[in-house]
Amino acid sequence: QVQLQESGPGLVKPSETLSLTCTVAGDSMSGYSWSWIRQSPGKGLEFIGYIYYSGHTVYNPSLRSRVIISVDTSKKQFYLSLNSVTAADTAIYFCARAVLGTTTSFDNWGQGTLVSVSS
Amino acid sequence: QSALTQPASVSGSPGQSITISCTGTSSDLGNYDLVSWYQQRPAKAPKLIIYEVYKRPSGISNRFSGSKSGNVASLTIMGLQAEDEADYFCCSFGGSNNIHVIFGGGTKLTVL
């Protein structure tokens, strides 16, 4: 059973860069797409983007100018970088793996990490 | 790109069946059989319960079923149990020219 774990700072200052790592355990990264999804407190879910194990990325157009997702399969990690953050970026950030052969159904999730944007 | 539309809340008594709707458009949900449903309990990550409209991941009870008609997808839970009380989110491929994945706003299921 694959397990995902997010890590990174829980507090980021406005205008700075949010950086998170998702560590994958229990399965290979090959063949899957790996996503970042966030949830603002008390609100719904928002897709940020995904990366294939090969490195191909797809981003939410509303975040595309500020986001980079990258992967290091040798470390079994993938990463989220979101720059120029504002209070609107305060959310629980989840990393997730999509069902094999899909990019739109997420069958394994990390526990989530709360990132607050505040000075 | 608008999110998918779900009712804010539904409720039912133990043993009853409930259905949660999820409305999209012909550009997203209505044009692709790529609808999934998630159950989220408080302070937990979402859990996939239905994907590709009606498929159940291994380990998910057959009390959960999914369907789609036109621009509306539905999640039905039969034989409600207290443990089903949670938030439920629908999700769809957003279409080739839009956000890759869009979510509904979520529905709070209360088991009376």
Coordinates of N, CA, C and O in Angstrom, one line a residue, chain A residues 39 45 47 50 60-61 94 99 102-107 109-110, chain B residues 34 36 38 40 45-46 48 51-52 89 91 93 99-101 103:
Chain A
Q39 N -7.0 22.7 -0.1 CA -8.3 22.9 0.5 C -8.2 24.1 1.4 O -7.6 24.0 2.5
L45 N -12.2 21.8 -2.5 CA -10.9 21.3 -3.0 C -10.5 22.1 -4.3 O -11.4 22.3 -5.1
F47 N -7.6 21.9 -7.5 CA -6.5 21.2 -8.2 C -5.4 22.2 -8.5 O -5.7 23.3 -9.0
Y50 N -0.4 18.5 -11.7 CA 0.2 17.1 -11.6 C 1.4 17.0 -12.4 O 1.7 17.8 -13.3
N60 N -3.1 24.1 -13.1 CA -4.3 24.9 -13.0 C -4.0 26.2 -13.7 O -3.1 26.9 -13.2
P61 N -4.7 26.6 -14.7 CA -4.4 27.9 -15.4 C -4.4 29.1 -14.5 O -3.6 30.0 -14.7
F94 N -2.6 19.0 0.0 CA -2.5 17.5 -0.1 C -1.6 17.1 -1.3 O -1.8 17.7 -2.4
V99 N -5.2 7.1 -9.8 CA -5.4 5.7 -10.2 C -4.6 5.5 -11.4 O -4.5 6.3 -12.3
T102 N -4.9 6.9 -15.1 CA -5.8 8.1 -15.1 C -5.0 9.3 -14.5 O -3.9 9.1 -14.0
T103 N -5.5 10.5 -14.7 CA -4.9 11.6 -14.1 C -5.9 12.4 -13.3 O -5.7 13.5 -12.8
T104 N -7.2 11.9 -13.3 CA -8.3 12.7 -12.7 C -9.0 12.0 -11.5 O -9.9 12.6 -11.0
S105 N -8.5 10.8 -11.1 CA -9.1 10.1 -9.9 C -8.0 9.8 -9.0 O -7.0 9.1 -9.4
F106 N -8.1 10.2 -7.7 CA -7.0 10.2 -6.8 C -7.3 9.1 -5.7 O -8.1 9.4 -4.8
D107 N -6.5 8.0 -5.7 CA -6.8 6.9 -4.8 C -5.9 6.9 -3.6 O -6.1 6.0 -2.7
W109 N -3.8 9.5 -0.9 CA -3.6 10.9 -0.5 C -2.6 11.0 0.7 O -2.6 10.0 1.5
G110 N -1.9 12.0 0.8 CA -1.2 12.3 2.0 C -2.2 12.8 3.1 O -3.3 13.1 2.7
Chain B
L34 N -15.4 10.8 -16.7 CA -14.3 10.9 -15.7 C -14.7 11.6 -14.5 O -14.1 12.5 -14.0
S36 N -15.4 11.4 -10.5 CA -15.1 10.6 -9.3 C -15.8 11.2 -8.0 O -16.2 12.4 -8.1
Y38 N -15.5 11.5 -3.6 CA -14.6 11.4 -2.5 C -15.4 11.6 -1.2 O -16.3 12.4 -1.1
Q40 N -14.9 12.6 2.7 CA -13.9 13.3 3.6 C -14.5 13.4 5.0 O -15.5 14.1 5.2
A45 N -7.9 13.3 5.1 CA -7.8 13.4 3.7 C -9.0 12.8 3.0 O -9.6 11.9 3.5
P46 N -9.3 13.4 1.8 CA -10.4 12.7 1.0 C -10.1 11.3 0.7 O -8.9 10.9 0.6
L48 N -11.2 8.2 -2.0 CA -11.8 7.9 -3.3 C -12.9 6.8 -3.0 O -12.5 5.7 -2.5
Y51 N -14.9 6.1 -9.1 CA -14.1 6.8 -10.1 C -14.7 6.3 -11.5 O -15.3 5.3 -11.6
E52 N -14.4 7.2 -12.5 CA -14.9 6.9 -13.8 C -16.4 6.6 -13.8 O -16.8 5.6 -14.3
F89 N -17.4 15.0 -2.0 CA -17.1 15.8 -3.1 C -17.1 15.1 -4.4 O -16.6 14.0 -4.5
C91 N -16.0 15.2 -8.5 CA -14.8 15.7 -9.3 C -14.9 15.2 -10.7 O -15.5 14.2 -11.0
F93 N -13.0 15.6 -14.9 CA -12.1 16.2 -15.8 C -12.8 17.5 -16.3 O -14.0 17.6 -16.6
I99 N -9.3 23.9 -16.6 CA -8.6 23.3 -15.5 C -8.8 21.8 -15.7 O -9.8 21.2 -16.0
H100 N -7.6 21.1 -15.5 CA -7.6 19.6 -15.8 C -8.7 18.9 -14.9 O -9.4 18.0 -15.4
V101 N -8.7 19.3 -13.7 CA -9.7 18.6 -12.7 C -10.4 19.7 -12.0 O -9.9 20.7 -11.5
F103 N -13.6 20.4 -9.0 CA -14.3 19.7 -7.9 C -15.6 20.4 -7.6 O -15.8 21.6 -7.9

